[in-house]
Amino acid sequence: MSVHFFVRFEPLPGSEMRFREELLRVNEPSRAEIGCLAVRVFESLREPFVFTIHSEWVDEAAFELHAQLPHTVRFLRAAEELLTHPVQGLRTRAIGGGAGAGAAL
């Protein structure tokens, strides 16, 4: 069963464009990882300079490997300096039926 990861980013005032560049820079190498099924980067329509990543991984082990790779570590270091908050993601699985949904509890 695949694992989905969501994270919201709010850059410090004045660092929005630099953070946006860092976010886009980490996107391609992450997509190229063997265990990555998808990575999508979003920017808010209603809150200027608020960004989100949604990624999907074959399993938790693939995501754990991703978190240790040099491009991810570099991004997280840059994010520490550029965000108003620590990076906190939400690791999830699909529920409720349909393609890719997790097993019913």
Tab-separated table of N, CA and C in Angstrom:
chain	number	residue	atom	x	y	z
A	1	MET	N	0.848	-1.171	0.000
A	1	MET	CA	0.000	0.000	0.000
A	1	MET	C	0.898	1.241	0.000
A	2	SER	N	0.606	2.178	-0.869
A	2	SER	CA	1.450	3.370	-0.972
A	2	SER	C	1.242	4.313	0.211
A	3	VAL	N	2.240	5.166	0.406
A	3	VAL	CA	2.241	6.151	1.490
A	3	VAL	C	2.227	7.539	0.854
A	4	HIS	N	1.375	8.405	1.365
A	4	HIS	CA	1.278	9.787	0.890
A	4	HIS	C	1.840	10.709	1.966
A	5	PHE	N	2.531	11.736	1.524
A	5	PHE	CA	3.152	12.679	2.445
A	5	PHE	C	2.730	14.088	2.032
A	6	PHE	N	2.217	14.853	2.995
A	6	PHE	CA	1.807	16.231	2.766
A	6	PHE	C	2.604	17.133	3.694
A	7	VAL	N	3.020	18.288	3.189
A	7	VAL	CA	3.684	19.267	4.052
A	7	VAL	C	3.364	20.665	3.529
A	8	ARG	N	3.123	21.570	4.464
A	8	ARG	CA	2.812	22.969	4.154
A	8	ARG	C	4.016	23.813	4.561
A	9	PHE	N	4.336	24.792	3.736
A	9	PHE	CA	5.489	25.654	3.978
A	9	PHE	C	5.072	27.117	3.964
A	10	GLU	N	5.510	27.864	4.977
A	10	GLU	CA	5.279	29.306	5.035
A	10	GLU	C	6.630	29.996	5.204
A	11	PRO	N	7.185	30.552	4.113
A	11	PRO	CA	8.500	31.202	4.183
A	11	PRO	C	8.466	32.496	4.995
A	12	LEU	N	9.618	32.825	5.537
A	12	LEU	CA	9.787	34.106	6.222
A	12	LEU	C	9.605	35.246	5.225
A	13	PRO	N	9.069	36.378	5.680
A	13	PRO	CA	8.955	37.533	4.784
A	13	PRO	C	10.318	37.879	4.184
A	14	GLY	N	10.324	38.080	2.882
A	14	GLY	CA	11.554	38.397	2.178
A	14	GLY	C	12.302	37.195	1.640
A	15	SER	N	11.943	35.983	2.091
A	15	SER	CA	12.643	34.788	1.618
A	15	SER	C	11.745	33.914	0.739
A	16	GLU	N	10.605	34.430	0.352
A	16	GLU	CA	9.628	33.640	-0.386
A	16	GLU	C	10.165	33.115	-1.716
A	17	MET	N	10.802	33.953	-2.496
A	17	MET	CA	11.282	33.516	-3.809
A	17	MET	C	12.455	32.555	-3.686
A	18	ARG	N	13.317	32.779	-2.718
A	18	ARG	CA	14.431	31.847	-2.515
A	18	ARG	C	13.900	30.480	-2.093
A	19	PHE	N	12.898	30.478	-1.196
A	19	PHE	CA	12.325	29.198	-0.793
A	19	PHE	C	11.659	28.504	-1.973
A	20	ARG	N	10.931	29.262	-2.776
A	20	ARG	CA	10.277	28.697	-3.959
A	20	ARG	C	11.310	28.022	-4.870
A	21	GLU	N	12.445	28.657	-5.064
A	21	GLU	CA	13.516	28.073	-5.883
A	21	GLU	C	14.037	26.774	-5.274
A	22	GLU	N	14.240	26.772	-3.953
A	22	GLU	CA	14.713	25.554	-3.273
A	22	GLU	C	13.693	24.424	-3.421
A	23	LEU	N	12.434	24.755	-3.299
A	23	LEU	CA	11.361	23.774	-3.421
A	23	LEU	C	11.341	23.166	-4.823
A	24	LEU	N	11.466	24.003	-5.829
A	24	LEU	CA	11.478	23.499	-7.198
A	24	LEU	C	12.753	22.708	-7.497
A	25	ARG	N	13.857	23.100	-6.873
A	25	ARG	CA	15.132	22.395	-7.095
A	25	ARG	C	15.089	20.961	-6.559
A	26	VAL	N	14.448	20.737	-5.435
A	26	VAL	CA	14.402	19.397	-4.840
A	26	VAL	C	13.361	18.506	-5.529
A	27	ASN	N	12.460	19.111	-6.258
A	27	ASN	CA	11.359	18.385	-6.879
A	27	ASN	C	11.832	17.329	-7.886
A	28	GLU	N	12.643	17.704	-8.845
A	28	GLU	CA	13.056	16.762	-9.900
A	28	GLU	C	13.857	15.568	-9.385
A	29	PRO	N	14.889	15.777	-8.558
A	29	PRO	CA	15.613	14.589	-8.071
A	29	PRO	C	14.732	13.685	-7.209
A	30	SER	N	13.775	14.269	-6.504
A	30	SER	CA	12.863	13.439	-5.709
A	30	SER	C	11.989	12.586	-6.618
A	31	ARG	N	11.480	13.186	-7.681
A	31	ARG	CA	10.651	12.438	-8.638
A	31	ARG	C	11.418	11.282	-9.276
A	32	ALA	N	12.717	11.428	-9.412
A	32	ALA	CA	13.536	10.410	-10.076
A	32	ALA	C	13.870	9.221	-9.169
A	33	GLU	N	13.559	9.324	-7.896
A	33	GLU	CA	13.870	8.228	-6.969
A	33	GLU	C	13.039	6.995	-7.310
A	34	ILE	N	13.645	5.832	-7.131
A	34	ILE	CA	12.997	4.569	-7.499
A	34	ILE	C	11.667	4.362	-6.777
A	35	GLY	N	11.582	4.686	-5.505
A	35	GLY	CA	10.359	4.448	-4.737
A	35	GLY	C	9.317	5.544	-4.830
A	36	CYS	N	9.590	6.579	-5.612
A	36	CYS	CA	8.664	7.699	-5.730
A	36	CYS	C	7.632	7.416	-6.817
A	37	LEU	N	6.367	7.501	-6.457
A	37	LEU	CA	5.289	7.346	-7.435
A	37	LEU	C	4.866	8.697	-7.998
A	38	ALA	N	4.953	9.754	-7.175
A	38	ALA	CA	4.569	11.098	-7.627
A	38	ALA	C	5.038	12.134	-6.615
A	39	VAL	N	5.393	13.304	-7.127
A	39	VAL	CA	5.648	14.477	-6.284
A	39	VAL	C	4.991	15.651	-6.982
A	40	ARG	N	4.177	16.368	-6.244
A	40	ARG	CA	3.538	17.560	-6.787
A	40	ARG	C	3.776	18.708	-5.830
A	41	VAL	N	4.149	19.852	-6.396
A	41	VAL	CA	4.418	21.054	-5.614
A	41	VAL	C	3.330	22.066	-5.956
A	42	PHE	N	2.759	22.677	-4.927
A	42	PHE	CA	1.659	23.617	-5.113
A	42	PHE	C	1.973	24.946	-4.441
A	43	GLU	N	1.376	26.025	-4.980
A	43	GLU	CA	1.390	27.305	-4.284
A	43	GLU	C	-0.055	27.734	-4.106
A	44	SER	N	-0.317	28.383	-2.986
A	44	SER	CA	-1.669	28.777	-2.630
A	44	SER	C	-2.222	29.830	-3.579
A	45	LEU	N	-3.495	29.713	-3.865
A	45	LEU	CA	-4.187	30.728	-4.649
A	45	LEU	C	-4.637	31.902	-3.782
A	46	ARG	N	-4.877	31.627	-2.511
A	46	ARG	CA	-5.447	32.649	-1.629
A	46	ARG	C	-4.489	33.189	-0.581
A	47	GLU	N	-3.407	32.483	-0.340
A	47	GLU	CA	-2.414	32.933	0.629
A	47	GLU	C	-1.086	33.076	-0.105
A	48	PRO	N	-0.728	34.289	-0.475
A	48	PRO	CA	0.520	34.454	-1.227
A	48	PRO	C	1.705	33.822	-0.498
A	49	PHE	N	2.501	33.125	-1.253
A	49	PHE	CA	3.741	32.524	-0.764
A	49	PHE	C	3.548	31.446	0.289
A	50	VAL	N	2.441	30.730	0.225
A	50	VAL	CA	2.267	29.513	1.001
A	50	VAL	C	2.345	28.365	0.003
A	51	PHE	N	3.180	27.373	0.318
A	51	PHE	CA	3.436	26.271	-0.591
A	51	PHE	C	3.098	24.949	0.083
A	52	THR	N	2.847	23.932	-0.743
A	52	THR	CA	2.559	22.586	-0.256
A	52	THR	C	3.210	21.568	-1.181
A	53	ILE	N	3.653	20.474	-0.587
A	53	ILE	CA	4.103	19.320	-1.364
A	53	ILE	C	3.171	18.158	-1.032
A	54	HIS	N	2.797	17.423	-2.064
A	54	HIS	CA	2.150	16.129	-1.888
A	54	HIS	C	3.030	15.129	-2.627
A	55	SER	N	3.477	14.113	-1.930
A	55	SER	CA	4.258	13.065	-2.577
A	55	SER	C	3.658	11.712	-2.244
A	56	GLU	N	3.876	10.770	-3.159
A	56	GLU	CA	3.392	9.408	-2.961
A	56	GLU	C	4.561	8.455	-3.170
A	57	TRP	N	4.698	7.507	-2.254
A	57	TRP	CA	5.825	6.573	-2.231
A	57	TRP	C	5.307	5.152	-2.194
A	58	VAL	N	6.067	4.220	-2.739
A	58	VAL	CA	5.618	2.825	-2.789
A	58	VAL	C	5.383	2.251	-1.396
A	59	ASP	N	6.181	2.691	-0.431
A	59	ASP	CA	6.017	2.237	0.948
A	59	ASP	C	6.805	3.172	1.870
A	60	GLU	N	6.698	2.940	3.162
A	60	GLU	CA	7.391	3.807	4.120
A	60	GLU	C	8.905	3.716	3.992
A	61	ALA	N	9.426	2.553	3.638
A	61	ALA	CA	10.872	2.407	3.470
A	61	ALA	C	11.382	3.326	2.360
A	62	ALA	N	10.628	3.455	1.281
A	62	ALA	CA	11.026	4.355	0.189
A	62	ALA	C	11.052	5.795	0.665
A	63	PHE	N	10.069	6.173	1.475
A	63	PHE	CA	10.058	7.541	1.999
A	63	PHE	C	11.212	7.758	2.972
A	64	GLU	N	11.495	6.782	3.809
A	64	GLU	CA	12.609	6.897	4.757
A	64	GLU	C	13.938	7.074	4.016
A	65	LEU	N	14.127	6.348	2.928
A	65	LEU	CA	15.335	6.511	2.120
A	65	LEU	C	15.388	7.915	1.532
A	66	HIS	N	14.275	8.384	0.987
A	66	HIS	CA	14.183	9.741	0.437
A	66	HIS	C	14.642	10.785	1.457
A	67	ALA	N	14.225	10.625	2.695
A	67	ALA	CA	14.544	11.599	3.744
A	67	ALA	C	16.038	11.676	4.039
A	68	GLN	N	16.803	10.659	3.648
A	68	GLN	CA	18.233	10.617	3.934
A	68	GLN	C	19.112	10.994	2.742
A	69	LEU	N	18.524	11.148	1.576
A	69	LEU	CA	19.315	11.431	0.372
A	69	LEU	C	19.835	12.869	0.368
A	70	PRO	N	20.984	13.098	-0.249
A	70	PRO	CA	21.619	14.424	-0.197
A	70	PRO	C	20.730	15.580	-0.656
A	71	HIS	N	19.942	15.399	-1.712
A	71	HIS	CA	19.108	16.515	-2.170
A	71	HIS	C	18.013	16.852	-1.158
A	72	THR	N	17.508	15.844	-0.454
A	72	THR	CA	16.483	16.096	0.566
A	72	THR	C	17.099	16.763	1.789
A	73	VAL	N	18.239	16.259	2.226
A	73	VAL	CA	18.925	16.837	3.395
A	73	VAL	C	19.285	18.295	3.111
A	74	ARG	N	19.782	18.578	1.921
A	74	ARG	CA	20.125	19.947	1.542
A	74	ARG	C	18.883	20.848	1.588
A	75	PHE	N	17.779	20.358	1.036
A	75	PHE	CA	16.531	21.125	1.052
A	75	PHE	C	16.075	21.410	2.482
A	76	LEU	N	16.113	20.412	3.339
A	76	LEU	CA	15.663	20.595	4.717
A	76	LEU	C	16.540	21.594	5.476
A	77	ARG	N	17.834	21.596	5.206
A	77	ARG	CA	18.725	22.586	5.821
A	77	ARG	C	18.362	23.993	5.360
A	78	ALA	N	18.120	24.151	4.063
A	78	ALA	CA	17.717	25.457	3.531
A	78	ALA	C	16.378	25.879	4.119
A	79	ALA	N	15.455	24.940	4.232
A	79	ALA	CA	14.128	25.246	4.778
A	79	ALA	C	14.213	25.746	6.212
A	80	GLU	N	15.123	25.198	7.009
A	80	GLU	CA	15.292	25.653	8.392
A	80	GLU	C	15.558	27.151	8.461
A	81	GLU	N	16.301	27.661	7.491
A	81	GLU	CA	16.658	29.085	7.467
A	81	GLU	C	15.581	29.954	6.842
A	82	LEU	N	14.733	29.381	6.011
A	82	LEU	CA	13.823	30.174	5.187
A	82	LEU	C	12.365	30.151	5.632
A	83	LEU	N	12.018	29.267	6.567
A	83	LEU	CA	10.615	29.122	6.964
A	83	LEU	C	10.313	29.773	8.306
A	84	THR	N	9.043	30.075	8.506
A	84	THR	CA	8.577	30.630	9.775
A	84	THR	C	8.378	29.539	10.824
A	85	HIS	N	8.570	28.278	10.453
A	85	HIS	CA	8.240	27.144	11.316
A	85	HIS	C	9.124	25.948	10.968
A	86	PRO	N	9.245	24.981	11.871
A	86	PRO	CA	9.951	23.744	11.531
A	86	PRO	C	9.156	22.960	10.484
A	87	VAL	N	9.832	22.186	9.667
A	87	VAL	CA	9.155	21.360	8.675
A	87	VAL	C	8.452	20.215	9.405
A	88	GLN	N	7.154	20.129	9.194
A	88	GLN	CA	6.368	19.044	9.766
A	88	GLN	C	5.473	18.496	8.682
A	89	GLY	N	5.608	17.227	8.423
A	89	GLY	CA	4.797	16.597	7.405
A	89	GLY	C	3.768	15.674	8.014
A	90	LEU	N	2.835	15.291	7.183
A	90	LEU	CA	1.796	14.358	7.575
A	90	LEU	C	1.920	13.131	6.672
A	91	ARG	N	2.273	12.016	7.259
A	91	ARG	CA	2.420	10.752	6.533
A	91	ARG	C	1.076	10.042	6.592
A	92	THR	N	0.507	9.691	5.434
A	92	THR	CA	-0.855	9.166	5.393
A	92	THR	C	-0.973	7.958	4.470
A	93	ARG	N	-2.108	7.307	4.549
A	93	ARG	CA	-2.504	6.283	3.596
A	93	ARG	C	-3.948	6.573	3.214
A	94	ALA	N	-4.319	6.171	2.018
A	94	ALA	CA	-5.685	6.409	1.544
A	94	ALA	C	-6.655	5.497	2.265
A	95	ILE	N	-7.839	6.010	2.550
A	95	ILE	CA	-8.914	5.227	3.153
A	95	ILE	C	-10.201	5.513	2.378
A	96	GLY	N	-11.210	4.714	2.624
A	96	GLY	CA	-12.526	5.019	2.087
A	96	GLY	C	-12.847	4.382	0.754
A	97	GLY	N	-12.080	3.388	0.327
A	97	GLY	CA	-12.391	2.685	-0.912
A	97	GLY	C	-11.801	3.353	-2.121
A	98	GLY	N	-11.961	2.712	-3.232
A	98	GLY	CA	-11.429	3.233	-4.479
A	98	GLY	C	-9.996	2.767	-4.698
A	99	ALA	N	-9.484	3.119	-5.846
A	99	ALA	CA	-8.127	2.712	-6.215
A	99	ALA	C	-7.113	3.239	-5.217
A	100	GLY	N	-6.252	2.379	-4.734
A	100	GLY	CA	-5.184	2.781	-3.836
A	100	GLY	C	-5.611	2.979	-2.390
A	101	ALA	N	-6.856	2.680	-2.067
A	101	ALA	CA	-7.326	2.905	-0.699
A	101	ALA	C	-6.772	1.842	0.235
A	102	GLY	N	-6.554	2.237	1.470
A	102	GLY	CA	-6.069	1.306	2.480
A	102	GLY	C	-7.164	0.346	2.900
A	103	ALA	N	-6.775	-0.689	3.605
A	103	ALA	CA	-7.730	-1.680	4.085
A	103	ALA	C	-8.652	-1.075	5.132
A	104	ALA	N	-9.866	-1.506	5.161
A	104	ALA	CA	-10.833	-1.040	6.172
A	104	ALA	C	-10.394	-1.529	7.537
A	105	LEU	N	-10.612	-0.709	8.541
A	105	LEU	CA	-10.256	-1.101	9.912
A	105	LEU	C	-11.372	-1.843	10.574
